[in-house]
Structure formats: structure tokens, C-alpha cells
JSON list of N, CA and C in Angstrom, two decimals:
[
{"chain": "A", "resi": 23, "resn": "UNK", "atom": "N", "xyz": [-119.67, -97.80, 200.62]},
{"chain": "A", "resi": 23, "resn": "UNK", "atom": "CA", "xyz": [-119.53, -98.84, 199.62]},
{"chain": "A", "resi": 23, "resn": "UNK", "atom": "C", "xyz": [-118.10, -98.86, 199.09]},
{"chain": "A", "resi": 24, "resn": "UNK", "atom": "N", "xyz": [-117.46, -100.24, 198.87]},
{"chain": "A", "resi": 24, "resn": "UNK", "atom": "CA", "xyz": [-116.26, -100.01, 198.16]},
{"chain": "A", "resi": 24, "resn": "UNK", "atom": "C", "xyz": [-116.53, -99.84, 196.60]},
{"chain": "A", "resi": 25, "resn": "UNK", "atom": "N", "xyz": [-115.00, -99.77, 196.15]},
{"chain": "A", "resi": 25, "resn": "UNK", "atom": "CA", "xyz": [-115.18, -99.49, 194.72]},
{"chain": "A", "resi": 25, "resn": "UNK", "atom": "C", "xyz": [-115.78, -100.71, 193.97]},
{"chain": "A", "resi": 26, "resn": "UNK", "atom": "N", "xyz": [-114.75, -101.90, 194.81]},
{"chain": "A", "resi": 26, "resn": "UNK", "atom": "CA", "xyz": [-115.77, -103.35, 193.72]},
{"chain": "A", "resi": 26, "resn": "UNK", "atom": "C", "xyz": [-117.13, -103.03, 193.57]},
{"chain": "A", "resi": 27, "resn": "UNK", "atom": "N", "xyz": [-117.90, -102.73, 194.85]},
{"chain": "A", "resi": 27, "resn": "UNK", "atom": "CA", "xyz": [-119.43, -102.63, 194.82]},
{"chain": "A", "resi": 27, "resn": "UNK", "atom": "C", "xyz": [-119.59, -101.47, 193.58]},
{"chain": "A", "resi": 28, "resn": "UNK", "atom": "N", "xyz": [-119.34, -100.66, 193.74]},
{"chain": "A", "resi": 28, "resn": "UNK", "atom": "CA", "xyz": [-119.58, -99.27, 193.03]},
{"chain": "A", "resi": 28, "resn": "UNK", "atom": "C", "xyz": [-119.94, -98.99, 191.84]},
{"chain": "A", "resi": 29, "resn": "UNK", "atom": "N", "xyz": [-118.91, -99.68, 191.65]},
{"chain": "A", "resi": 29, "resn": "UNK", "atom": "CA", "xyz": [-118.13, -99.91, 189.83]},
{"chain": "A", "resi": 29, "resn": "UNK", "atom": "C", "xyz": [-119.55, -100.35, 189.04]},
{"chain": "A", "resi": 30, "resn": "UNK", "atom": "N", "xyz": [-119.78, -101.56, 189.77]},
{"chain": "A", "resi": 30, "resn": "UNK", "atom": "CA", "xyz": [-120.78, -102.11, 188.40]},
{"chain": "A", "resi": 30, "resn": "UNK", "atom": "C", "xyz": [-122.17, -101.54, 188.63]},
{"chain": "A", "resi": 31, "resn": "UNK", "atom": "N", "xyz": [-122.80, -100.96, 189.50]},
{"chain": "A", "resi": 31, "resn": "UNK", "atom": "CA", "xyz": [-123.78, -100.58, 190.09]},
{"chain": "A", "resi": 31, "resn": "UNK", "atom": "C", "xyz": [-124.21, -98.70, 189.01]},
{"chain": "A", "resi": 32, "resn": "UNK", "atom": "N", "xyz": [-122.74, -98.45, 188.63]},
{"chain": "A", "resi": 32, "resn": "UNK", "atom": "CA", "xyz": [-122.56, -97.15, 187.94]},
{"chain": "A", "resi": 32, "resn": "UNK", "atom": "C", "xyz": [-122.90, -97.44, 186.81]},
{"chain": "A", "resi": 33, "resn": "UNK", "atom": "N", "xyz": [-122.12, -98.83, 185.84]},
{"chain": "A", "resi": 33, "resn": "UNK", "atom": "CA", "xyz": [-121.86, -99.30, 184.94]},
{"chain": "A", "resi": 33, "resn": "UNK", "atom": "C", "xyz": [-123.04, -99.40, 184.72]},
{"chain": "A", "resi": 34, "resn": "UNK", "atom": "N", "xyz": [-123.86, -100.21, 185.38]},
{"chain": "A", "resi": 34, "resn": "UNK", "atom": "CA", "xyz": [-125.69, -100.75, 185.21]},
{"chain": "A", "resi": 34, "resn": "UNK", "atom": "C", "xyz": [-126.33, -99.35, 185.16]},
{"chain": "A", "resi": 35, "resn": "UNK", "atom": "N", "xyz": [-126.54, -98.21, 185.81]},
{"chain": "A", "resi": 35, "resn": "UNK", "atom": "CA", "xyz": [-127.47, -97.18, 185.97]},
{"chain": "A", "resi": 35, "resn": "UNK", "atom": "C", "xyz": [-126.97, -96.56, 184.27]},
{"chain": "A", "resi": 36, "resn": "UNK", "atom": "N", "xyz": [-125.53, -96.28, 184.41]},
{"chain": "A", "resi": 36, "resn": "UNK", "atom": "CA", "xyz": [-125.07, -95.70, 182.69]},
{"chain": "A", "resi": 36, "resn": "UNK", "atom": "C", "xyz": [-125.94, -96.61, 181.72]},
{"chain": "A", "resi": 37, "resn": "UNK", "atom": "N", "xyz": [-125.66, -97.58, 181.59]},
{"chain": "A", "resi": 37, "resn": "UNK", "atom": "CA", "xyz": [-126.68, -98.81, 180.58]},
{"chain": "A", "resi": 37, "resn": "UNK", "atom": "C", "xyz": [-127.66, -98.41, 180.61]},
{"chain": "A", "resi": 38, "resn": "UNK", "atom": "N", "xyz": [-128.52, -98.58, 181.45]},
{"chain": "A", "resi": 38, "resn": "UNK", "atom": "CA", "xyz": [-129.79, -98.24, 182.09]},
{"chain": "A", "resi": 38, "resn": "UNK", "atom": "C", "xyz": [-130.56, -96.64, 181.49]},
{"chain": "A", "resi": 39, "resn": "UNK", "atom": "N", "xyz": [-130.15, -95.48, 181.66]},
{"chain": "A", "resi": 39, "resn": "UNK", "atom": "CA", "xyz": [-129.92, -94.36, 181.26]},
{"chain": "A", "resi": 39, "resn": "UNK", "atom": "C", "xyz": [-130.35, -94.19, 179.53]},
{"chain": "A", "resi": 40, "resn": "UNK", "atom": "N", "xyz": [-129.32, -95.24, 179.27]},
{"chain": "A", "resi": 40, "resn": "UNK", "atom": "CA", "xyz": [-128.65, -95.27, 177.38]},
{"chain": "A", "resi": 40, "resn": "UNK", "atom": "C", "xyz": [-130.05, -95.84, 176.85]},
{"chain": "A", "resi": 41, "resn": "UNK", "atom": "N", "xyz": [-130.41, -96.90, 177.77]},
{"chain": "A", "resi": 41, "resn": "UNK", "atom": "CA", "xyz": [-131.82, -97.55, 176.94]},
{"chain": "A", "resi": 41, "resn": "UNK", "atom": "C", "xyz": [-132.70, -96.75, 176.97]},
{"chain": "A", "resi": 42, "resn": "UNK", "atom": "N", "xyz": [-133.23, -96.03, 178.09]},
{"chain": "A", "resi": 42, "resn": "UNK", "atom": "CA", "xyz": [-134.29, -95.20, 178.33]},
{"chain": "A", "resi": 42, "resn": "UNK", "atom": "C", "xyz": [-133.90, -94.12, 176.79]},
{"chain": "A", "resi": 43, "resn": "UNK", "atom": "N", "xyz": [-132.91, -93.31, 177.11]},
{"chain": "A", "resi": 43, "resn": "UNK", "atom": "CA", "xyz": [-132.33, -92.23, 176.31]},
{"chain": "A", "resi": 43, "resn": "UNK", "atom": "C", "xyz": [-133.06, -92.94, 174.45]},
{"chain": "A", "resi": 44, "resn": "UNK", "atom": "N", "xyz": [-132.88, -94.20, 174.03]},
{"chain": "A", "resi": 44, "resn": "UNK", "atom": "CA", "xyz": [-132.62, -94.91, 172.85]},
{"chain": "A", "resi": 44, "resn": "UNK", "atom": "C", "xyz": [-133.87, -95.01, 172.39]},
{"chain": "A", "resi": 45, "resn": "UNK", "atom": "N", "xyz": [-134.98, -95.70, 173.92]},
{"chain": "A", "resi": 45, "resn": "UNK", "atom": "CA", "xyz": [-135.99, -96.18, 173.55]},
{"chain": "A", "resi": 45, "resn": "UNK", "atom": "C", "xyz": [-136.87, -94.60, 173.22]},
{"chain": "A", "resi": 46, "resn": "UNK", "atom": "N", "xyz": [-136.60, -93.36, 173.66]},
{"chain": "A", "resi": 46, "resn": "UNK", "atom": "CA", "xyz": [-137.70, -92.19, 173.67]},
{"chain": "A", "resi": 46, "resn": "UNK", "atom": "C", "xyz": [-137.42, -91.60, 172.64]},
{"chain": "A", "resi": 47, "resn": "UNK", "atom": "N", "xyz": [-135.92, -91.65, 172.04]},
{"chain": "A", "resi": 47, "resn": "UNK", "atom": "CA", "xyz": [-135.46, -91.04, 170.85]},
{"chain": "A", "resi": 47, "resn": "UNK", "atom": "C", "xyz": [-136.14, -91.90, 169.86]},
{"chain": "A", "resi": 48, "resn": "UNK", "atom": "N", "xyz": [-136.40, -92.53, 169.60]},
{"chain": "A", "resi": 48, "resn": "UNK", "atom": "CA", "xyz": [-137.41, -93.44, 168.66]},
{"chain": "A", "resi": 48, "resn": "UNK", "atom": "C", "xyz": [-138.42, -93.22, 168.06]},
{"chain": "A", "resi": 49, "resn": "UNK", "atom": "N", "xyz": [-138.69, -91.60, 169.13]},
{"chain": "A", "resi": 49, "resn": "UNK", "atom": "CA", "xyz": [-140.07, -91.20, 168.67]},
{"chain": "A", "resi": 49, "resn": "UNK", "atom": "C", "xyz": [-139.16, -89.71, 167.49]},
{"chain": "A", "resi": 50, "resn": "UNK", "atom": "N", "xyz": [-138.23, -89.42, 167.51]},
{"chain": "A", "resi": 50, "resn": "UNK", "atom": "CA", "xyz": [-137.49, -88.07, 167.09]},
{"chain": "A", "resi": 50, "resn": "UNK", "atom": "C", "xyz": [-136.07, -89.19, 166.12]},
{"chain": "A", "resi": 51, "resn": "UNK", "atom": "N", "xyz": [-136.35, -89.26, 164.76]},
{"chain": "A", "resi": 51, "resn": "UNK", "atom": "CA", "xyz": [-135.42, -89.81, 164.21]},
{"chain": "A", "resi": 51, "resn": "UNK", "atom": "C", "xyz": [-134.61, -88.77, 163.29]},
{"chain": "A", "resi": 52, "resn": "UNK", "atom": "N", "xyz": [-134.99, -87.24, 163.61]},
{"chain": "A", "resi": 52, "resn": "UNK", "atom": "CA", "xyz": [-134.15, -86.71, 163.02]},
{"chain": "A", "resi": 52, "resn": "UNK", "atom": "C", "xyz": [-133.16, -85.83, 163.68]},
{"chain": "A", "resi": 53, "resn": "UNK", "atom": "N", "xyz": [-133.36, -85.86, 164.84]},
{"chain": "A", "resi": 53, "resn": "UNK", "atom": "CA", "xyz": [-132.41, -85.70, 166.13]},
{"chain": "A", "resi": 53, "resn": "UNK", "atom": "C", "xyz": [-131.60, -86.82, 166.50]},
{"chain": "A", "resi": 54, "resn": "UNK", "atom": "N", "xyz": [-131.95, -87.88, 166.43]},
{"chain": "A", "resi": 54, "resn": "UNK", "atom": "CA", "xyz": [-130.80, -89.20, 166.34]},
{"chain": "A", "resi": 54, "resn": "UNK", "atom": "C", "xyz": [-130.19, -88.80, 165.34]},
{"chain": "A", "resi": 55, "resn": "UNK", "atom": "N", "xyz": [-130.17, -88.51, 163.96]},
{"chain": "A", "resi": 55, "resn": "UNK", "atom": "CA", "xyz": [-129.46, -88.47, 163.01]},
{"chain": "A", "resi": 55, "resn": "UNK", "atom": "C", "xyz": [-128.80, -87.68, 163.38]},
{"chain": "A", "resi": 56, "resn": "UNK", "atom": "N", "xyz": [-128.97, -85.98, 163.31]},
{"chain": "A", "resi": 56, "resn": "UNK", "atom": "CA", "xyz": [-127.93, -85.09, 163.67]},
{"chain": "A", "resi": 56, "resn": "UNK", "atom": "C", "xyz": [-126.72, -85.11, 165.15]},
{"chain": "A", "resi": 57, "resn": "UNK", "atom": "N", "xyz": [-127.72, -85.89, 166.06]},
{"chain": "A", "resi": 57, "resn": "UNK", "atom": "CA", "xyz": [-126.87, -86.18, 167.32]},
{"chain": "A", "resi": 57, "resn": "UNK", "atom": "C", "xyz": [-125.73, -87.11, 167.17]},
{"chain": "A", "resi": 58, "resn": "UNK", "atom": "N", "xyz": [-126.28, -88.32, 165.91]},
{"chain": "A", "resi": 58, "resn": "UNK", "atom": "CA", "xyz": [-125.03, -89.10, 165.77]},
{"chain": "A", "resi": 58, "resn": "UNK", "atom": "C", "xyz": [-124.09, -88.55, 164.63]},
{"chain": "A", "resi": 59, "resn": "UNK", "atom": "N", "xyz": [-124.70, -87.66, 163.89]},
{"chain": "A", "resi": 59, "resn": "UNK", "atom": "CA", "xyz": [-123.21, -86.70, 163.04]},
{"chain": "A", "resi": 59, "resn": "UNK", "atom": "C", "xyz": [-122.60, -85.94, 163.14]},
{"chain": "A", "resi": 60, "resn": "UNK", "atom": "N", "xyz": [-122.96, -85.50, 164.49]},
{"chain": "A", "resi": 60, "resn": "UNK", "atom": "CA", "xyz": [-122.49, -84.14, 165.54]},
{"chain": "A", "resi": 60, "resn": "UNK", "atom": "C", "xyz": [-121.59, -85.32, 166.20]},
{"chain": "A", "resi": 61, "resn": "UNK", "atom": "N", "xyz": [-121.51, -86.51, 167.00]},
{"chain": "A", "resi": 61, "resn": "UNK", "atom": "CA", "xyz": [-120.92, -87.37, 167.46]},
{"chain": "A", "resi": 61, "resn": "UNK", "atom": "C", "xyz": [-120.06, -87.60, 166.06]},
{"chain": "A", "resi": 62, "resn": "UNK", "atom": "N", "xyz": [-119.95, -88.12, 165.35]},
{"chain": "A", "resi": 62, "resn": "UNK", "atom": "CA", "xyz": [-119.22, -88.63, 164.14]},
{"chain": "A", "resi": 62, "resn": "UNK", "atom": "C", "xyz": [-118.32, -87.64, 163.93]},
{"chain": "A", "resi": 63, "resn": "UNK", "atom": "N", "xyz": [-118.47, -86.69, 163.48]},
{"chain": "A", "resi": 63, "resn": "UNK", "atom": "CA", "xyz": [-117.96, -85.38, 163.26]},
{"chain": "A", "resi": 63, "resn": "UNK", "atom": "C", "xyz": [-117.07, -84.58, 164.21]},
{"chain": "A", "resi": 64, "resn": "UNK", "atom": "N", "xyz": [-117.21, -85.19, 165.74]},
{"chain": "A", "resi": 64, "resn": "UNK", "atom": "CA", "xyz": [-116.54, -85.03, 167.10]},
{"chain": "A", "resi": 64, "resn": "UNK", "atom": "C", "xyz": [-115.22, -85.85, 167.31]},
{"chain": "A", "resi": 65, "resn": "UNK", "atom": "N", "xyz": [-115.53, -87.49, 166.97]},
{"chain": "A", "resi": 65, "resn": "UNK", "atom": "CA", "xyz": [-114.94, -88.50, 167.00]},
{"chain": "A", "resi": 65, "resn": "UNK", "atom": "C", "xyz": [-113.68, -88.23, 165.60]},
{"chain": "A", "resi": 66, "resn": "UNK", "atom": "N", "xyz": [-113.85, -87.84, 164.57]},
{"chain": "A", "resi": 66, "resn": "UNK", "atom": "CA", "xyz": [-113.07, -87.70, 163.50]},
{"chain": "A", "resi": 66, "resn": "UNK", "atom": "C", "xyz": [-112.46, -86.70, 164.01]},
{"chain": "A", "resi": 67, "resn": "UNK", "atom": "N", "xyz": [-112.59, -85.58, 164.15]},
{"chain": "A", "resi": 67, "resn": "UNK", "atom": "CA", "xyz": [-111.92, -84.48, 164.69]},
{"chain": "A", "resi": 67, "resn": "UNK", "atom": "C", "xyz": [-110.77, -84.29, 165.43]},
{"chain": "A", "resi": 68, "resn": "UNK", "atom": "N", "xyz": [-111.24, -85.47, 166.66]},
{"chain": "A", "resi": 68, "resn": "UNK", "atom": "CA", "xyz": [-110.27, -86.25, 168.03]},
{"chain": "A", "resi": 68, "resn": "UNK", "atom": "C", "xyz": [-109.49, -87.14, 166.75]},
{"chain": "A", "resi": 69, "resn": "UNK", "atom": "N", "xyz": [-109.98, -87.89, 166.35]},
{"chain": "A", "resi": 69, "resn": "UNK", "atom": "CA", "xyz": [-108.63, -88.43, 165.43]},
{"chain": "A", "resi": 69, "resn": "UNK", "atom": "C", "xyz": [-108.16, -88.47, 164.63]},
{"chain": "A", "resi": 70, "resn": "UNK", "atom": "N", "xyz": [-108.44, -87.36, 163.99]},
{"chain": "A", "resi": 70, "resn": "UNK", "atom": "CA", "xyz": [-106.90, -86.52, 163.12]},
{"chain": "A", "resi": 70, "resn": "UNK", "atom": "C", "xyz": [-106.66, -85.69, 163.68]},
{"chain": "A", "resi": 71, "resn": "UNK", "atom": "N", "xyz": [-107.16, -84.86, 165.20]},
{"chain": "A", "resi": 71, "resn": "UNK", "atom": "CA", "xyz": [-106.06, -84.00, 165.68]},
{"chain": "A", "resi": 71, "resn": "UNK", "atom": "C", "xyz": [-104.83, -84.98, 166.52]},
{"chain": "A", "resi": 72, "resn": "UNK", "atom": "N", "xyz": [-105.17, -86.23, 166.43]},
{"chain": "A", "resi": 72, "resn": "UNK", "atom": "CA", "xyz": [-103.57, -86.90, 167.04]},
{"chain": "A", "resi": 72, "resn": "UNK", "atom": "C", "xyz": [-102.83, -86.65, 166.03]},
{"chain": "A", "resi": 73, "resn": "UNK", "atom": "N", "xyz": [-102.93, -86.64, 164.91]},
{"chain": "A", "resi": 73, "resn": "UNK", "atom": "CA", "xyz": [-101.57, -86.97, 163.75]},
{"chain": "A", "resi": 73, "resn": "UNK", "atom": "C", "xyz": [-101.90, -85.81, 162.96]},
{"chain": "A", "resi": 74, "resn": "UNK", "atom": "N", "xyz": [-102.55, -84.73, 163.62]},
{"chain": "A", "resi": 74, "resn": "UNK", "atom": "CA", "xyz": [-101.59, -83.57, 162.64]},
{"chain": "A", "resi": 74, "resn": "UNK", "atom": "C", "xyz": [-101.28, -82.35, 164.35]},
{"chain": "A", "resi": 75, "resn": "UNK", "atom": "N", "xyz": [-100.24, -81.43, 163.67]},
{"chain": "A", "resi": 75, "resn": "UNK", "atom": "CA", "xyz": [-99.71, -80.61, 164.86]},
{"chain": "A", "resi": 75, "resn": "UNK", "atom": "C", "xyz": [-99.75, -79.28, 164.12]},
{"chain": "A", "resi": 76, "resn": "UNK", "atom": "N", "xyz": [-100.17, -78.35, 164.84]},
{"chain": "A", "resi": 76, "resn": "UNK", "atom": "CA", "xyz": [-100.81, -77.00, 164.26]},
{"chain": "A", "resi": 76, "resn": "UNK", "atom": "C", "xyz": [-99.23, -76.18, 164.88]},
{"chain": "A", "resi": 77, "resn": "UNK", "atom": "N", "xyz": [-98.80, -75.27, 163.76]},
{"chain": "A", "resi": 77, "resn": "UNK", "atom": "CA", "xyz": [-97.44, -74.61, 164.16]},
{"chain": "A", "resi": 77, "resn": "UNK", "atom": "C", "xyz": [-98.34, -73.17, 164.91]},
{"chain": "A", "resi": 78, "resn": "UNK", "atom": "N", "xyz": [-98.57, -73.54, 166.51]},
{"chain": "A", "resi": 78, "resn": "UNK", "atom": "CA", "xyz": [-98.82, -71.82, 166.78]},
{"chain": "A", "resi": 78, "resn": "UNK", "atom": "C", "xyz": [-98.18, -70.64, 167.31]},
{"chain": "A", "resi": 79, "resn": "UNK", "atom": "N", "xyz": [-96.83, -71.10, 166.37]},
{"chain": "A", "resi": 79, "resn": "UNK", "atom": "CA", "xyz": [-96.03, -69.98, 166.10]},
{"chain": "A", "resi": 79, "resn": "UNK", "atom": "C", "xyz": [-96.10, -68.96, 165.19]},
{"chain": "A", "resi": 80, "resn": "UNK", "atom": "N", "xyz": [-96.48, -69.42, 164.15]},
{"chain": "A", "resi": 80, "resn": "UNK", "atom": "CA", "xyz": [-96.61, -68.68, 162.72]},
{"chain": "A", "resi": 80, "resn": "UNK", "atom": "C", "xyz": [-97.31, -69.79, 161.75]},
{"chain": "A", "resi": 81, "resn": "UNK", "atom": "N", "xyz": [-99.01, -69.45, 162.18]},
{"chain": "A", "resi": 81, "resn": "UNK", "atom": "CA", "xyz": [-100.26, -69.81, 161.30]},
{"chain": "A", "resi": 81, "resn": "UNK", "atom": "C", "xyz": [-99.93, -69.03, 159.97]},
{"chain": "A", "resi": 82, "resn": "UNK", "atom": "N", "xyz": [-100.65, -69.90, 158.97]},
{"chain": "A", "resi": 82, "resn": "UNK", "atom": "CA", "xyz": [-100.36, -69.33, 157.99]},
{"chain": "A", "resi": 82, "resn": "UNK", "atom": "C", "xyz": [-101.56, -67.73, 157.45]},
{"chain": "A", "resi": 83, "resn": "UNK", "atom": "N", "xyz": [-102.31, -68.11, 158.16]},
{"chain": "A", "resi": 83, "resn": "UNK", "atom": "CA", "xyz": [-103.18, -67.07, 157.99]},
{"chain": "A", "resi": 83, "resn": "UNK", "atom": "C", "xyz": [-102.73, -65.58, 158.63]},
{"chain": "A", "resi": 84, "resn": "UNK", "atom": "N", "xyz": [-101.71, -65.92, 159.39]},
{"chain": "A", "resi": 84, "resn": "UNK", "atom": "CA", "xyz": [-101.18, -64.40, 159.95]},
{"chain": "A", "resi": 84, "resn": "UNK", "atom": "C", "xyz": [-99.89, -64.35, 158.86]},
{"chain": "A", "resi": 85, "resn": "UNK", "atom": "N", "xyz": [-99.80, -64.73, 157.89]},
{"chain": "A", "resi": 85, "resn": "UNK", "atom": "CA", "xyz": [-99.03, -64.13, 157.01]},
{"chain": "A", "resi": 85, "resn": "UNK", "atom": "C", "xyz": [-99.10, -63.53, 155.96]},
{"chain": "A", "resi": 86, "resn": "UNK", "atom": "N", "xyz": [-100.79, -64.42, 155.78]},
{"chain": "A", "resi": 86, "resn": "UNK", "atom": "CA", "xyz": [-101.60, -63.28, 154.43]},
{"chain": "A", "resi": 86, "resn": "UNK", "atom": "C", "xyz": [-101.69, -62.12, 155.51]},
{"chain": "A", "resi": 87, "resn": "UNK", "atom": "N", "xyz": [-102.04, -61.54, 156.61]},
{"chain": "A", "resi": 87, "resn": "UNK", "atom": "CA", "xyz": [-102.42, -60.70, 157.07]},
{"chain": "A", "resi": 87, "resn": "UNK", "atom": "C", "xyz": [-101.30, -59.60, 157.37]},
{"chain": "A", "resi": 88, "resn": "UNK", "atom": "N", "xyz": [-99.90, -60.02, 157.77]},
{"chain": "A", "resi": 88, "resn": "UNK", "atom": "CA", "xyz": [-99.34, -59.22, 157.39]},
{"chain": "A", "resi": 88, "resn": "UNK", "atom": "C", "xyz": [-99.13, -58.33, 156.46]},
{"chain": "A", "resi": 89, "resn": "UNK", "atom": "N", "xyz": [-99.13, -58.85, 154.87]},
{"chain": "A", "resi": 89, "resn": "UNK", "atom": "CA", "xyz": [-99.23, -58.09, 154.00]},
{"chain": "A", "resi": 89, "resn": "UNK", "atom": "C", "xyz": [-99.95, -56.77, 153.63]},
{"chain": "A", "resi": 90, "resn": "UNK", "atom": "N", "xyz": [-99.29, -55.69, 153.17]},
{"chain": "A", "resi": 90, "resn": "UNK", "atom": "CA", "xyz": [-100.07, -54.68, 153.11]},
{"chain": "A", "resi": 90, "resn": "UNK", "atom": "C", "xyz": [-100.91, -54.37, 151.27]},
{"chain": "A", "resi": 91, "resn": "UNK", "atom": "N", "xyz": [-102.06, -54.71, 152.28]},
{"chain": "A", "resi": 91, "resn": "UNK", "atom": "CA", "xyz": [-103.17, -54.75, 150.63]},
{"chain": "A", "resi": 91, "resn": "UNK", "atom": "C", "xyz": [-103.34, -53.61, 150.55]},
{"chain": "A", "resi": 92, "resn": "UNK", "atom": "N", "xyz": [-103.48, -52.42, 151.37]},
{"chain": "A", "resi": 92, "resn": "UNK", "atom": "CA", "xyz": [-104.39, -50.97, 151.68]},
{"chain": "A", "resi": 92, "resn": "UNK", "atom": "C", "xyz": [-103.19, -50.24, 150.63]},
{"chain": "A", "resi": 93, "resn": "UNK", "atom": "N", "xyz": [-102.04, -50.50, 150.51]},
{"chain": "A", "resi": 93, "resn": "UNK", "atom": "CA", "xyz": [-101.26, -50.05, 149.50]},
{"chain": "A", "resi": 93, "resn": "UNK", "atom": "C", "xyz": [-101.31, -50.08, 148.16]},
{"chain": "A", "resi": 94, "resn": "UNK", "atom": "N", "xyz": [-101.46, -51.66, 147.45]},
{"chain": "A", "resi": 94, "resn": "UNK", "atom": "CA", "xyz": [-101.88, -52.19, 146.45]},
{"chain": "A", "resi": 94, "resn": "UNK", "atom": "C", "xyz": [-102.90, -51.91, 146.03]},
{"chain": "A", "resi": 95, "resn": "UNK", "atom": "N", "xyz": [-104.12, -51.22, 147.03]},
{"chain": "A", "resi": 95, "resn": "UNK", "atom": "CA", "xyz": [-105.10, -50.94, 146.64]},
{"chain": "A", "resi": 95, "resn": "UNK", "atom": "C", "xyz": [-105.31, -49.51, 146.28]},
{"chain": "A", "resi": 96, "resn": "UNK", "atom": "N", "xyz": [-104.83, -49.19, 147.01]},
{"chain": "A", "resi": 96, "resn": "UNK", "atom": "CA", "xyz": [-104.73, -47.48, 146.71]},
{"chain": "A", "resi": 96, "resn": "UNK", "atom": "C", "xyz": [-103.81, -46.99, 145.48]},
{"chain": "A", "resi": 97, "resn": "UNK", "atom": "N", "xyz": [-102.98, -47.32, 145.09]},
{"chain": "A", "resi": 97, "resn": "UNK", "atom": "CA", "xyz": [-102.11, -47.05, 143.79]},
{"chain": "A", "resi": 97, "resn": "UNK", "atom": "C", "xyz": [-102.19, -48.83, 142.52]},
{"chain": "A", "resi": 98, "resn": "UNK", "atom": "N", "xyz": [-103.28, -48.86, 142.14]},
{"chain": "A", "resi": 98, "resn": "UNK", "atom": "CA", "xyz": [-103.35, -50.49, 141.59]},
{"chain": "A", "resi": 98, "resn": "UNK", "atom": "C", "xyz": [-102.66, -49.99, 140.44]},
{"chain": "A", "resi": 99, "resn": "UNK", "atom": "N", "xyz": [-101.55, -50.91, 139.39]},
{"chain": "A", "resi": 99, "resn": "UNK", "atom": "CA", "xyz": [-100.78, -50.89, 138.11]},
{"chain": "A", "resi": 99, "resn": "UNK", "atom": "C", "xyz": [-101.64, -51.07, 137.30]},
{"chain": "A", "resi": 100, "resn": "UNK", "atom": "N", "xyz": [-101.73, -50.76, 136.30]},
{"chain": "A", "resi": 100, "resn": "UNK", "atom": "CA", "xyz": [-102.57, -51.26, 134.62]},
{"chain": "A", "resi": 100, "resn": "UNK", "atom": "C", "xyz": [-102.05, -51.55, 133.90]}
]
């Protein structure tokens, strides 16, 4: 088969699939809910990781960790 053929034949079975998938979930509406806020929650994620950039050179959390607490703790001031 070429791709012209292909293409829409995929396109139709995916459709196809989605209704079945839509019409059985109908019976489970609290698994639609969590499946679409697990989706929601996926989708937001993907777009604010375009517009923010994580420095993983020096996280800030490895700088509290550098610090030495085991000192501060062992001799504390009053």
C-alpha cells in the first residue's frame, strides 16, 4: 500500500479506537476524570517546560546541601 492509501485508513482505525475507548469509559466516570487530569497536568508541564530552563549546573538545592549543618548542630549558640 502507498502512503496516500495508508494515511487515512490509520487516521480512521485511531478515530475508531477513541470512540470505542469513550463509549466503555462511560461506564467508569471517575477514571475519565483522573485520566483527563493526569492528561491536563502532562500537557501544562510540556508547556511551561518550553519557557523555563533548569541551570544543571548548580541547582539550588545542592547548595543548601553543601552547607555544613552537623556543625551548627553539634556546638548550637544561646
Amino acid at each position: 500500500m502507498s502512503r496516500v492509501t495508508l494515511f487515512p485508513l490509520i487516521v480512521a482505525a485511531v478515530f475508531t479506537l477513541g470512540c470505542i475507548g469513550i463509549h466503555s469509559a462511560r461506564r467508569h466516570p471517575d477514571a475519565v476524570t483522573v485520566a483527563l487530569l493526569l492528561l491536563l497536568g502532562f500537557v501544562a508541564s510540556v508547556y511551561v517546560g518550553q519557557f523555563t530552563q533548569l541551570d544543571a549546573h548548580h541547582p539550588i538545592w545542592q547548595h543548601e546541601a553543601s552547607k555544613s549543618w552537623t556543625e551548627q548542630l553539634a556546638f548550637p549558640m544561646m
